[in-house]
Amino acid sequence: MPRDGGPPPARLETPFGPMPNSEQERAVEEQYRELLIEAQREDFEDFDQDRLLRRVSTDDLGRPVVMLIGGVLSPDVEELERAFLYVVKTLDGVVDRPYVVVYCHTHVNWLSPSLYSFIQSCHTSLPRKYRKNLTQLYVVHATLTFRTLMNFATAFVSSKFFHKIEYIERLGELSYVTGLPAAQLQRLFPYSIQRYEAELHGVTPLRLFGTPLEVLADHLGVDTDGCSQVPEPIVRLVNALSDLDSLKTRRLFFLQSDSAPLYSVVRELEEGVMLPDMDEVCAVAVAFKLFLNSLPEPLLTFNAFTTLERLKDEHSPYVPREVLSGAVRQLLMDAPPINFGTVKFLLGLLSRVANCARFNEMSIKKLAEVFAPAFFRPADMTPEASDVIQVANEAMAVLLADQRSLLADVEISMRSGEGRETAEGERRHRSRAKERKRETSADARRTRDSEAGVINRDVSAVSVKTEYIETVLSHIDAFRRQLVDYARDLRSLISTGDSLAEFADMTAAQMRQIEEELSRVRFPPAVEERVARHRRPLRDSSVSERVEGGVVTLADGKRVTEADLALSVHGLI
């Protein structure tokens, strides 16, 4: 208090309002320590799976960048309180120095009366370091409601705080904030947000069912359970099937689903909506199988089935188990990294299902029959390929039964350099893809030739060159014929009255020889079609006007064609 008994000095202002006194700060710190202890005891596995809050990168100034996805929360007060504890637990080690927050407001529509008071209580419960060290707040896809709410927040937040807010309309604008490449940045956002932005800007969203695994991983790959770049839809389906009640469902993957709940699950996946806790788990199980079987290429690539075909031929009628085990191990080593990570993640679920076989009656043998097509599938189902299905089922059973040792062997080999390097595996995968594309194109050509009655024959370099030269000469002869026809029709334009031969400085005999030669030429069908398409009837009274344009009268009364006028303007005549 001042000695003259006047009013106390004004409290210092911070960007978030008046600076609290020491007693208030101590009370807030003590309350925060209690919150932190409570948060450490809480299980936040659901928030981890939903990627509610996480540190994603460091910006150019060395500040940690934290991303908060608001759309995964509901306005339920209890869930918001748990989310607040989760924020405390996650950010406690981050906010001791300057940091940046990216808040994604997509699909958030909170108009609950209690929300405003909840945000205010959170603000007053956090120690000063949260406010002081926050250097920038980027808000993605902010709605009018959110901006209005921020205006109301001025009642307890200093106006200086709003200088730290920057609104972001496109996800790509965050590249300079996070320091991440656009492709890697895209994977940080759930599919629902990516789909929302695509529709917002008139772009066709990515389809999930029937899209290649590598495309899904590029756009929606997430790191989970020690597996890298697993497509988000697969993660969501696996999480929906991983609770104990679902795992114990009798005949889980043999059940059939009614169309309505199945369509509901598929629609929610395609729209990026979070899968609800459904009573009809069979709909999720059917959608899970449908998603895997709709991949254009099986999880272990088409090379896996080709390997099994070779083993069947070499060891007919029965392929020994140790041979299958070695082949499966090598297939895992040869699989692209994205495929290997996804396979490892899926095997975790199937292992948990098999462990509950006493309840769900899904033994390893039955699981192998259900999921073998998703891992081992031929490019074309021929009668010969159908004979290998039993071998594929046995290989799948080996993979399920020995997954722990197989995966461990592959990962040890990768780390020690005995397995394939990532780049080499990708190169071989691309090479196989190109080879399959060439084979597909060749098959398509053979089919077209067969339908057209063309007899396939061995083609030599000489025949190819000869055919090429003949085709070129045919085009040249076609051009000569058209040129002669065109020139003959221009005879009326030759002011000297000379014949075409005389005008071309040729004898009449030479001109007749050329015309007879061209009349005998028989062009290939493709050339004939082009000649017919481009040929124009020129023998009519309007040929002069069509060639040289209309006649115009100049200022001096002279009448000239448009072509002559254009040529004279450019100094050509």
Short mmCIF file of C-alpha atoms in Angstrom, two decimals, residues 14 16 32 65 72 75 77 103 147 189 199 204 217 226 231 239 269 309 321 326 409 435 472 490 507 517 519:
data_model
loop_
_atom_site.label_atom_id
_atom_site.label_comp_id
_atom_site.label_asym_id
_atom_site.label_seq_id
_atom_site.Cartn_x
_atom_site.Cartn_y
_atom_site.Cartn_z
CA THR A 14 0.12 -9.51 -19.40
CA PHE A 16 -3.75 -12.59 -20.91
CA TYR A 32 -1.76 -27.66 -11.26
CA VAL A 65 4.85 -27.44 -32.70
CA VAL A 72 -12.50 -35.91 -32.04
CA PRO A 75 -19.18 -31.24 -25.85
CA VAL A 77 -18.48 -32.14 -19.84
CA TYR A 103 -5.62 -26.09 -33.49
CA ARG A 147 -14.59 -16.47 -34.10
CA PHE A 189 -4.68 -34.90 -40.24
CA GLU A 199 -15.00 -30.83 -50.65
CA THR A 204 -12.78 -35.00 -55.43
CA ALA A 217 -0.46 -44.83 -46.75
CA GLY A 226 5.37 -50.04 -33.56
CA PRO A 231 -3.60 -46.56 -43.39
CA ASN A 239 -9.57 -50.55 -33.03
CA LEU A 269 -15.49 -44.93 -43.20
CA GLU A 309 2.50 -71.71 -57.33
CA ARG A 321 5.72 -76.88 -43.48
CA GLY A 326 10.98 -70.21 -45.19
CA ASP A 409 13.62 -62.72 -37.80
CA GLU A 435 6.59 -55.91 -65.29
CA VAL A 472 6.02 -43.74 -93.69
CA LEU A 490 -6.53 -24.48 -108.14
CA THR A 507 5.68 -32.31 -118.99
CA GLU A 517 1.29 -44.15 -109.91
CA SER A 519 -3.98 -44.09 -108.35
#
